[in-house]
Coordinates of C-alpha atoms and ligand atoms in Angstrom, one line a residue:
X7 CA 129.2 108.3 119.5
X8 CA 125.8 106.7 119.1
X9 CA 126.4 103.9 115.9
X10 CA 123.9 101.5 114.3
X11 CA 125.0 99.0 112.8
X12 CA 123.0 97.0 110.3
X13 CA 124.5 93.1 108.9
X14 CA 122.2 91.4 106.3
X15 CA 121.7 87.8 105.5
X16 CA 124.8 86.8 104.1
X17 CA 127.2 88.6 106.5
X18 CA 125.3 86.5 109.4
X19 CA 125.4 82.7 107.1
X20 CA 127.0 80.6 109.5
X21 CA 129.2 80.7 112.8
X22 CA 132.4 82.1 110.9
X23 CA 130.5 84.9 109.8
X24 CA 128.6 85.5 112.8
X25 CA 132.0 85.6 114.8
X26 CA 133.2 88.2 112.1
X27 CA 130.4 90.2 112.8
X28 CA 130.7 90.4 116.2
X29 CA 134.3 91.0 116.3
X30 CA 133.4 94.5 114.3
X31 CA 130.5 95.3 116.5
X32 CA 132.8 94.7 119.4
X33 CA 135.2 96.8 118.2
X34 CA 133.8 99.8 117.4
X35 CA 132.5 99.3 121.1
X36 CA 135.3 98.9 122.7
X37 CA 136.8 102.1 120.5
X38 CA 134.4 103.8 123.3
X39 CA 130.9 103.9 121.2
X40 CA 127.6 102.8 122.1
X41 CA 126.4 100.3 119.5
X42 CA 123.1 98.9 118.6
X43 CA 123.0 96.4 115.8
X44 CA 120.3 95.3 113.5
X45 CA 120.6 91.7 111.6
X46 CA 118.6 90.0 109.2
X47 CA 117.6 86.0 109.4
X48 CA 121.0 84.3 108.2
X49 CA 121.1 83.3 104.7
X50 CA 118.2 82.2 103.0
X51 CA 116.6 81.3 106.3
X52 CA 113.6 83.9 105.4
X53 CA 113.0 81.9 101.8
X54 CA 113.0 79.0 103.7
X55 CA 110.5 79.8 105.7
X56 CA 108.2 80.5 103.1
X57 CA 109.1 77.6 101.6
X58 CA 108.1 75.5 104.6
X59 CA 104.9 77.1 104.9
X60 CA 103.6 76.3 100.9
X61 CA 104.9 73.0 101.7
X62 CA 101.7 73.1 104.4
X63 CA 99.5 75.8 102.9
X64 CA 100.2 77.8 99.8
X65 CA 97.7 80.6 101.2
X66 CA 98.6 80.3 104.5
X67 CA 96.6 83.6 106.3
X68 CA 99.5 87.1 106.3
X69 CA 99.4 87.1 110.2
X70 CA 100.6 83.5 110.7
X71 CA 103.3 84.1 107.7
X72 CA 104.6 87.0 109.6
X73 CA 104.9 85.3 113.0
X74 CA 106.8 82.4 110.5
X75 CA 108.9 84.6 108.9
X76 CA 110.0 86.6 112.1
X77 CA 111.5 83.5 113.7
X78 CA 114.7 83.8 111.2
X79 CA 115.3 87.1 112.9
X80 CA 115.0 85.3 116.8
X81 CA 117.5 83.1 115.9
X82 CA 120.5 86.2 114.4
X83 CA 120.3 87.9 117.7
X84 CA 120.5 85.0 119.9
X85 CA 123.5 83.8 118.0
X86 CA 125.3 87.5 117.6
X87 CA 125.0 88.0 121.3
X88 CA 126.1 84.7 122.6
X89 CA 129.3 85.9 119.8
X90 CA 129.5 89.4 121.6
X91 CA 129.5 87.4 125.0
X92 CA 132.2 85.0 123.7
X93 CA 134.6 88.0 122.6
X94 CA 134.2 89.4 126.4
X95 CA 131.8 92.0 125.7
X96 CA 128.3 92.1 127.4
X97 CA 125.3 92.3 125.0
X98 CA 121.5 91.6 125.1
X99 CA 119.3 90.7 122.0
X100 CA 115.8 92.5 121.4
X101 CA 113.0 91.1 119.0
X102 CA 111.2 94.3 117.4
X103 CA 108.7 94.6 120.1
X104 CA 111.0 94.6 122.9
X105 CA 112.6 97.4 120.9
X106 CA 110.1 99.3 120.7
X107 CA 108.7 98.8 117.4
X108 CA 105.2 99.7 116.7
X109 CA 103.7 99.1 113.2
X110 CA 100.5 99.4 111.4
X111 CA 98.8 95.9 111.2
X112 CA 99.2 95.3 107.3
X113 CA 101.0 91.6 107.7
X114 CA 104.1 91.0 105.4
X115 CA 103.9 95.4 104.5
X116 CA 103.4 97.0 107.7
X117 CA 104.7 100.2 108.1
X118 CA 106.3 101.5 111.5
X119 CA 104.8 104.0 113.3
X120 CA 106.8 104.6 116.3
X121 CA 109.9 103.3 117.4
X122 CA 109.4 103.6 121.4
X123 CA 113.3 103.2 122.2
X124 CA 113.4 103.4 125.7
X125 CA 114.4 99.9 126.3
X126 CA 117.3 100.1 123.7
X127 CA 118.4 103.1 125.9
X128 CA 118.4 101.5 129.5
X129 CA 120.0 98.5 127.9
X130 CA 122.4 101.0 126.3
X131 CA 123.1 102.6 129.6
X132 CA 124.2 99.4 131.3
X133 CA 126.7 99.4 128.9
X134 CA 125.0 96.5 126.6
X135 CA 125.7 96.1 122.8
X136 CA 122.2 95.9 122.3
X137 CA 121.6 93.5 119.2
X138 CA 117.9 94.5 117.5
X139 CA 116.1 91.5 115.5
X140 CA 115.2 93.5 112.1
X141 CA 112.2 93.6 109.6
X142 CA 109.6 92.9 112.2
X143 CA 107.3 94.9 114.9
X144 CA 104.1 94.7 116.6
X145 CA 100.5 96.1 115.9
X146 CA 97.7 97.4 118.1
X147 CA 96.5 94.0 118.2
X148 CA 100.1 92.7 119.8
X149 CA 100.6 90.5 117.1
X150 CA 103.9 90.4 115.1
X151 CA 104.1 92.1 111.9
X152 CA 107.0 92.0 109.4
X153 CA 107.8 95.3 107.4
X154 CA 108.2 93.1 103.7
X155 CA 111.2 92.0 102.5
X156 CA 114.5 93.5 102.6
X157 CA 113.5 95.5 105.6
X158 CA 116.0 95.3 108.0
X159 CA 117.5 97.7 106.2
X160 CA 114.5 100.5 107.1
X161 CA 114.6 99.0 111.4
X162 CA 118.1 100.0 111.1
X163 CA 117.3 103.6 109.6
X164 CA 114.2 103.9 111.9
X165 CA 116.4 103.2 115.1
X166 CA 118.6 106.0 113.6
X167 CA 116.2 108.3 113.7
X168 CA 114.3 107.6 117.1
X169 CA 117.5 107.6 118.8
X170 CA 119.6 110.6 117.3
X171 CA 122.5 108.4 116.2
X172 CA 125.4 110.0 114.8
X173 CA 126.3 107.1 112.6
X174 CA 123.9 104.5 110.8
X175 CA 126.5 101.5 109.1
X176 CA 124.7 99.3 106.4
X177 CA 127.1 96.3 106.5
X178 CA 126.5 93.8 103.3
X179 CA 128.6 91.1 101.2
X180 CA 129.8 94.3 98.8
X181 CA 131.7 96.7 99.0
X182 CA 129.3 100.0 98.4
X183 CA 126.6 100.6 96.2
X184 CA 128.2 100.6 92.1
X185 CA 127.9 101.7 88.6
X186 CA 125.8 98.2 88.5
X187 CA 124.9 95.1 90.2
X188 CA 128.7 93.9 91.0
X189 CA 127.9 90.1 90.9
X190 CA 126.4 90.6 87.1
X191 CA 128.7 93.4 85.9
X192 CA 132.4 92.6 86.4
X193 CA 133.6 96.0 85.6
X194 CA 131.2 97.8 87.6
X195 CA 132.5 100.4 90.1
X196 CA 132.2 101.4 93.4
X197 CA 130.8 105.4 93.8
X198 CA 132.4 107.0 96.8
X199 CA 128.8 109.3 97.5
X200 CA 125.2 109.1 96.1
X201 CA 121.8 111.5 96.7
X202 CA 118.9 110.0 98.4
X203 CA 116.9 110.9 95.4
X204 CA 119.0 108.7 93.2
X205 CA 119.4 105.9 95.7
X206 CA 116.0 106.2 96.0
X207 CA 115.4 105.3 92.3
X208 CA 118.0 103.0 92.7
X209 CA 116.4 100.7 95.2
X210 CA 113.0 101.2 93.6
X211 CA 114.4 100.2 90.2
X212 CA 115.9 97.0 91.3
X213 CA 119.0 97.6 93.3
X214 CA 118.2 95.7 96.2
X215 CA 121.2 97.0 98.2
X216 CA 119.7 99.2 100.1
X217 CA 115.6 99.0 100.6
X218 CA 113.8 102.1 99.2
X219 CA 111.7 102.4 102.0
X220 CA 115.0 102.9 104.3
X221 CA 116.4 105.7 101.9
X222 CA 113.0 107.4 102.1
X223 CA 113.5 107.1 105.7
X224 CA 116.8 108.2 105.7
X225 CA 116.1 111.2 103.3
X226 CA 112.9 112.4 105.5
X227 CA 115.3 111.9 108.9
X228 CA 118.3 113.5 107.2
X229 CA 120.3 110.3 108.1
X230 CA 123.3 109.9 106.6
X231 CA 123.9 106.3 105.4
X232 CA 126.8 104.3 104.6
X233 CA 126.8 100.9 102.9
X234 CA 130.0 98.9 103.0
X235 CA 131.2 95.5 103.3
X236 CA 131.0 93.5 106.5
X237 CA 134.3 91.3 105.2
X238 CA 136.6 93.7 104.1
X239 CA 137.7 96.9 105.8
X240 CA 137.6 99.3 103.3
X241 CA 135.4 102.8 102.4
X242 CA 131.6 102.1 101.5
X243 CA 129.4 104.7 99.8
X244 CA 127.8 107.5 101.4
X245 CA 124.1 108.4 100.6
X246 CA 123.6 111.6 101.2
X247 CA 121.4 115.0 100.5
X248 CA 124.1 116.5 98.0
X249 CA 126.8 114.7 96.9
X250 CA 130.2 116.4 95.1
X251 CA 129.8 117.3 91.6
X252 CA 130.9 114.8 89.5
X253 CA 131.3 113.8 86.2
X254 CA 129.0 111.0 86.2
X255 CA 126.3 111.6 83.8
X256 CA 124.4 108.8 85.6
X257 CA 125.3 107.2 88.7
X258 CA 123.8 102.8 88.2
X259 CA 122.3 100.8 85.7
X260 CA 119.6 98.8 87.7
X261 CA 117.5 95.8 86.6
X262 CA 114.3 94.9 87.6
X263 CA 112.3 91.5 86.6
X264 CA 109.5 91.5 89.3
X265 CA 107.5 93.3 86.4
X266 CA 104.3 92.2 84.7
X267 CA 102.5 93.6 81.8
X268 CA 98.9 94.5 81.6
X269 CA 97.6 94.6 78.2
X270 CA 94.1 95.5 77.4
X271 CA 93.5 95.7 73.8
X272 CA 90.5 97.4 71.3
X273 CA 89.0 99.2 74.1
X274 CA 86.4 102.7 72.8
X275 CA 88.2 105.8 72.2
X276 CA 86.2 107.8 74.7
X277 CA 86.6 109.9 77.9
X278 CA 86.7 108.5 81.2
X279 CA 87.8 104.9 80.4
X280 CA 91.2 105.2 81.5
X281 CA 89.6 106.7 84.9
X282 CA 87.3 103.4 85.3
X283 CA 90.2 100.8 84.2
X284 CA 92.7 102.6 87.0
X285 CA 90.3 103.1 89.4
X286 CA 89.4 99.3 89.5
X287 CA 92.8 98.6 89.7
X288 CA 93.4 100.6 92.8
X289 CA 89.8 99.2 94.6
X290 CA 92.1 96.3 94.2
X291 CA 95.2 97.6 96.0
X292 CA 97.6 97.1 93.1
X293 CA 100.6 99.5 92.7
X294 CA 100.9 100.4 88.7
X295 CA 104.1 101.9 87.9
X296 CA 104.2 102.9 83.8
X297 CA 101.2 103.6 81.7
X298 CA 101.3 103.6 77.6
X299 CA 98.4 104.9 76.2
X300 CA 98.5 103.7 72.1
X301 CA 97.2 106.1 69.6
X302 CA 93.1 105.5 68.8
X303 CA 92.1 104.0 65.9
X304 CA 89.1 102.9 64.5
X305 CA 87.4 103.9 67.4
X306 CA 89.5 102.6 69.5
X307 CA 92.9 102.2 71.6
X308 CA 94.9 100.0 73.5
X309 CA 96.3 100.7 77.2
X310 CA 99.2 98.4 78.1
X311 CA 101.0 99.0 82.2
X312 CA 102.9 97.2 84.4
X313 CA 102.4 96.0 88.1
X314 CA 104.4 93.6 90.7
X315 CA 104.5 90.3 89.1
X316 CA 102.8 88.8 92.0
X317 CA 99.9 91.4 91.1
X318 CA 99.3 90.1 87.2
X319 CA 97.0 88.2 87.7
X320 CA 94.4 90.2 90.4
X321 CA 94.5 93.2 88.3
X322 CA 93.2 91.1 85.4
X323 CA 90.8 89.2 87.9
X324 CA 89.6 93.5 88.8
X325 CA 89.3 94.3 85.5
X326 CA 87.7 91.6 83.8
X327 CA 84.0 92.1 84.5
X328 CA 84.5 95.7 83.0
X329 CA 86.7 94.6 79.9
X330 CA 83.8 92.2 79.0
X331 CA 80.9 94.8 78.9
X332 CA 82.9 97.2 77.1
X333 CA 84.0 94.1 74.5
X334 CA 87.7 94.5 74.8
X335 CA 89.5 92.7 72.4
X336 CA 92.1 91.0 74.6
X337 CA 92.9 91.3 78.4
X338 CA 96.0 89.6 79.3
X339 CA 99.2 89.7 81.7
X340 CA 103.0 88.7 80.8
X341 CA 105.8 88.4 83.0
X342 CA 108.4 87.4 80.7
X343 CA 109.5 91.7 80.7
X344 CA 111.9 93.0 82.5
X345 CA 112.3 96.8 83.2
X346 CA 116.1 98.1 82.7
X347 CA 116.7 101.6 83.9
X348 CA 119.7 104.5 84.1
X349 CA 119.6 106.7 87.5
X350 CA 121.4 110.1 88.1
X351 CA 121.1 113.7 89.0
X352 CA 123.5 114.3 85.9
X353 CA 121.3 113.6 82.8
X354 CA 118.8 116.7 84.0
X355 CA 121.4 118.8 82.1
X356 CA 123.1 116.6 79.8
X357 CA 121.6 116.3 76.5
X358 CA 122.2 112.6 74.6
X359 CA 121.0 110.4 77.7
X360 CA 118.4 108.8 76.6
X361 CA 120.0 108.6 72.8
X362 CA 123.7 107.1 74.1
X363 CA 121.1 104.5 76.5
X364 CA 118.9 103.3 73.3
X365 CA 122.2 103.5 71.1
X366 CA 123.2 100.7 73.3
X367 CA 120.4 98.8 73.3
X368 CA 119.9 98.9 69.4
X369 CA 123.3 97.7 68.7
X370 CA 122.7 94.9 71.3
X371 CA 119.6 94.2 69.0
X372 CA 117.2 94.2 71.7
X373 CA 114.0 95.4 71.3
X374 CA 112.3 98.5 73.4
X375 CA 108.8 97.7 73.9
X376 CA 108.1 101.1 76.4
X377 CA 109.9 103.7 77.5
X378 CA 109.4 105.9 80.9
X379 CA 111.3 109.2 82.2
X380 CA 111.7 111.2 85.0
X381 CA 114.5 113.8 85.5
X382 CA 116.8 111.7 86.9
X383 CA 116.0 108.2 85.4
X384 CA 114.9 106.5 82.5
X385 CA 113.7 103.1 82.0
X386 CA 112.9 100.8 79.2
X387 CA 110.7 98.0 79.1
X388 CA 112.2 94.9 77.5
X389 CA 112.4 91.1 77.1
X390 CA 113.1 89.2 80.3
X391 CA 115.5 86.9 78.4
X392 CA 117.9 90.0 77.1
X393 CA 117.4 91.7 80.9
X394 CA 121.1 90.9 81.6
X395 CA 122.5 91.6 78.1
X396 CA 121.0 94.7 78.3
X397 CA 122.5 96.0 82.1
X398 CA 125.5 95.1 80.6
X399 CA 125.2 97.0 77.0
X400 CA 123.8 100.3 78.7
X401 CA 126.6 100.3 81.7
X402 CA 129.5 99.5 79.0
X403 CA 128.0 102.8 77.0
X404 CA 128.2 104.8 80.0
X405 CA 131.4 103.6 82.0
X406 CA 133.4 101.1 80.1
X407 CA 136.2 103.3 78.7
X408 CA 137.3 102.4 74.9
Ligands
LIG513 P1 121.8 92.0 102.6 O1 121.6 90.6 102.9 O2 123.1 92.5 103.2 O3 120.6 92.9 103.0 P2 121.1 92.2 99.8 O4 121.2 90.9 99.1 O5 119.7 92.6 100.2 O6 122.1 92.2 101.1 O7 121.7 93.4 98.9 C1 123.1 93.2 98.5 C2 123.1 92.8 97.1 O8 122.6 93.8 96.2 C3 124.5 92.6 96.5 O9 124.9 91.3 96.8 C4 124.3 92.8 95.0 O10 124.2 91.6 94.3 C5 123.0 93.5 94.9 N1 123.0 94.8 94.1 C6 122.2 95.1 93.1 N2 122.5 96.3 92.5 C7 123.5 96.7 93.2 C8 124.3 97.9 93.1 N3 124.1 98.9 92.2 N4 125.4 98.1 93.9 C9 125.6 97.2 94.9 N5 125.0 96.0 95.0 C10 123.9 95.8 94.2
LIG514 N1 115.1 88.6 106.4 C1 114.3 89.5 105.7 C2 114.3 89.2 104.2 O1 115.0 88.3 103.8 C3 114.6 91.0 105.9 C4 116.0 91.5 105.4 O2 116.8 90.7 105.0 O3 116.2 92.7 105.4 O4 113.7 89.9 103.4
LIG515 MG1 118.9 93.5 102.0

């Protein structure tokens, strides 16, 4: 069999766990498989980059943060396949280019176009665990992109898909993906299988277990993923197109705090403003997620939506000019939101949802301040400081058993 294997930061932290890791990947190789891995930087090597570079320049230019930011990767593959070499196996280490990894040239975002894999192959064919440096590529310009954070996960689901594999392994310090985040929740559980569509909310909701732009991968390549724990040998989750039927009304409670809110208050009640506020805010590349529109009155109404928090404050920058001529009342950005949300297939035909989810919330006493839908999600805004009260309120109404 053809296995990728993908280990993230914390299953790569130090020598121990870099001999751990290579004592699976050697394993399953000499169990007769051909193996390429993908790792992350170790630890918090990526934030420390960063953190070295606003030491020097806070707006250091994208391209020079990428080629920063890729080092972490160099060093994962070096050390996993000096591991592989020291447990008697042979193994070679690839940055993304030598992979094969073409990307568009939007530094810190890019996108991957192609993954050329021909080198993985011969290396492959020589009988190599061939080791993969994730999250970065190359552009037309042969300079070195990264794919933004977390994506090591999506290199791993890309090389899946070039190459055919029959297996793609997401290897991580838990267990699966669960009812909740497991380091905030203590009772959350493990699910054996979940959808693309609902990991897919998942991630984009908060979850950072698996990056959404992987599962959208995965869904579009018909990959099937499975996320388990690089520490202990035991069965992970499977994302997959259909799952069994289940139960579960809803399959995670995730949280989500790199929210900001966008209020722009007392504008005219008239057609076409909405159309000139959002199309100002996408001249200026910003990504809005949920719109409330307030009732007019007086002549006027209020629009309130959220963006990235890193966004706040250049979608107020876009929209000023135009808030001013049409004598808005207020234009303003909080972060101090955060954006709590249910995910599963099951609430499409379960009446009560929403009701049992804001049922929780009220007797928690915390406040809703906007609420958002789709079929298989809902999501409330709230106050950053009750973020955590709340994941834990909402998952106990759904999975604690009285
Ligand atoms: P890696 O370094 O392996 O890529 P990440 O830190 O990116 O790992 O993702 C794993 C983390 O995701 C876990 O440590 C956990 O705290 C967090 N997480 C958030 N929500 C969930 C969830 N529903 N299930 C599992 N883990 C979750
Ligand atoms: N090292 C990168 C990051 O910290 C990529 C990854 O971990 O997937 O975001
Ligand atoms: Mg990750």
């Amino acid at each position: 069999m053809l296995i990728v294997q993908k280990f993230g930061g914390s299953s790569v932290a130090d020598a121990e766990r870099v001999m751990n890791v290579a004592r699976r990947v050697t394993d399953t190789y000499r169990a007769g498989n051909e193996v390429v891995v993908v790792v992350s930087a170790q630890g918090d090597t990526t934030d420390d980059l960063i953190a070295k570079a606003k030491e020097i320049n806070p707006n250091g230019s994208k391209r020079e943060m990428d080629m920063l930011m890729a080092a972490g990767e160099q060093i994962s593959v070096a050390l996993l396949a000096m591991a592989c070499e020291q447990l008697g196996c042979p193994a070679v280490s690839l940055l993304g280019w030598q992979a094969g990894f073409s990307t568009n040239s939007k530094y810190s975002a890019a996108r991957i176009k192609t993954v050329k894999a021909e080198r993985i192959r011969a290396e492959l064919d020589k009988k190599k665990i061939v080791i993969v440096a994730g999250f970065q590529g190359i552009n037309k310009y042969d300079d070195v992109t990264t794919l933004g954070r977390g994506g090591s996960d999506t290199s791993a689901v890309a090389i899946a898909a070039a190459m055919n594999a029959d297996l793609c392994q997401i290897y991580t310090d838990v267990e699966g993906v669960y009812t909740a985040d497991p380091r905030k929740v203590p009772t959350a559980r493990k699910l054996d299988e979940i959808t693309y569509d609902e990991m897919l909310e998942l991630a984009t909701l908060g979850a950072q277990v698996l990056n959404n732009r992987s599962v959208e991968m995965a869904k579009k390549y018909n990959i099937e993923l499975e996320v388990l724990s690089s520490l202990k040998h035991v069965p992970g989750t499977k994302v997959k197109e259909v799952t069994k039927m289940e139960k579960m009304l809803i399959k995670s409670v995730a949280k989500d705090t790199d929210v900001a809110r966008v209020m722009i208050v007392g504008i005219p009640d008239e057609p076409g403003i909405a159309f000139k506020i959002f199309s100002r805010v996408a001249q200026a590349h910003v990504n809005v997620d949920i719109i409330l529109q307030s009732v007019g009155r007086d002549g006027t109404k209020d629009i309130t939506f959220t963006v990235p928090a890193g966004e706040g404050e250049r979608t107020v920058e876009a929209l000023r000019e135009y808030c001013d001529h049409l004598k808005a009342k207020k234009l303003f950005y909080d972060t101090e939101i955060a954006k709590v949300s249910i995910v599963g297939a099951g609430m499409e035909t379960h009446e009560g949802v929403a009701s049992r989810m804001f049922g929780a919330l009220s007797d928690a006493n915390i406040n809703i301040q906007t609420i958002s839908t789709s079929e298989i999600k809902i999501s409330v805004l709230i106050d950053r400081a009750d973020a955590d009260r709340a994941v834990a309120a909402v998952h106990h109404a759904f999975f604690d058993e009285d």
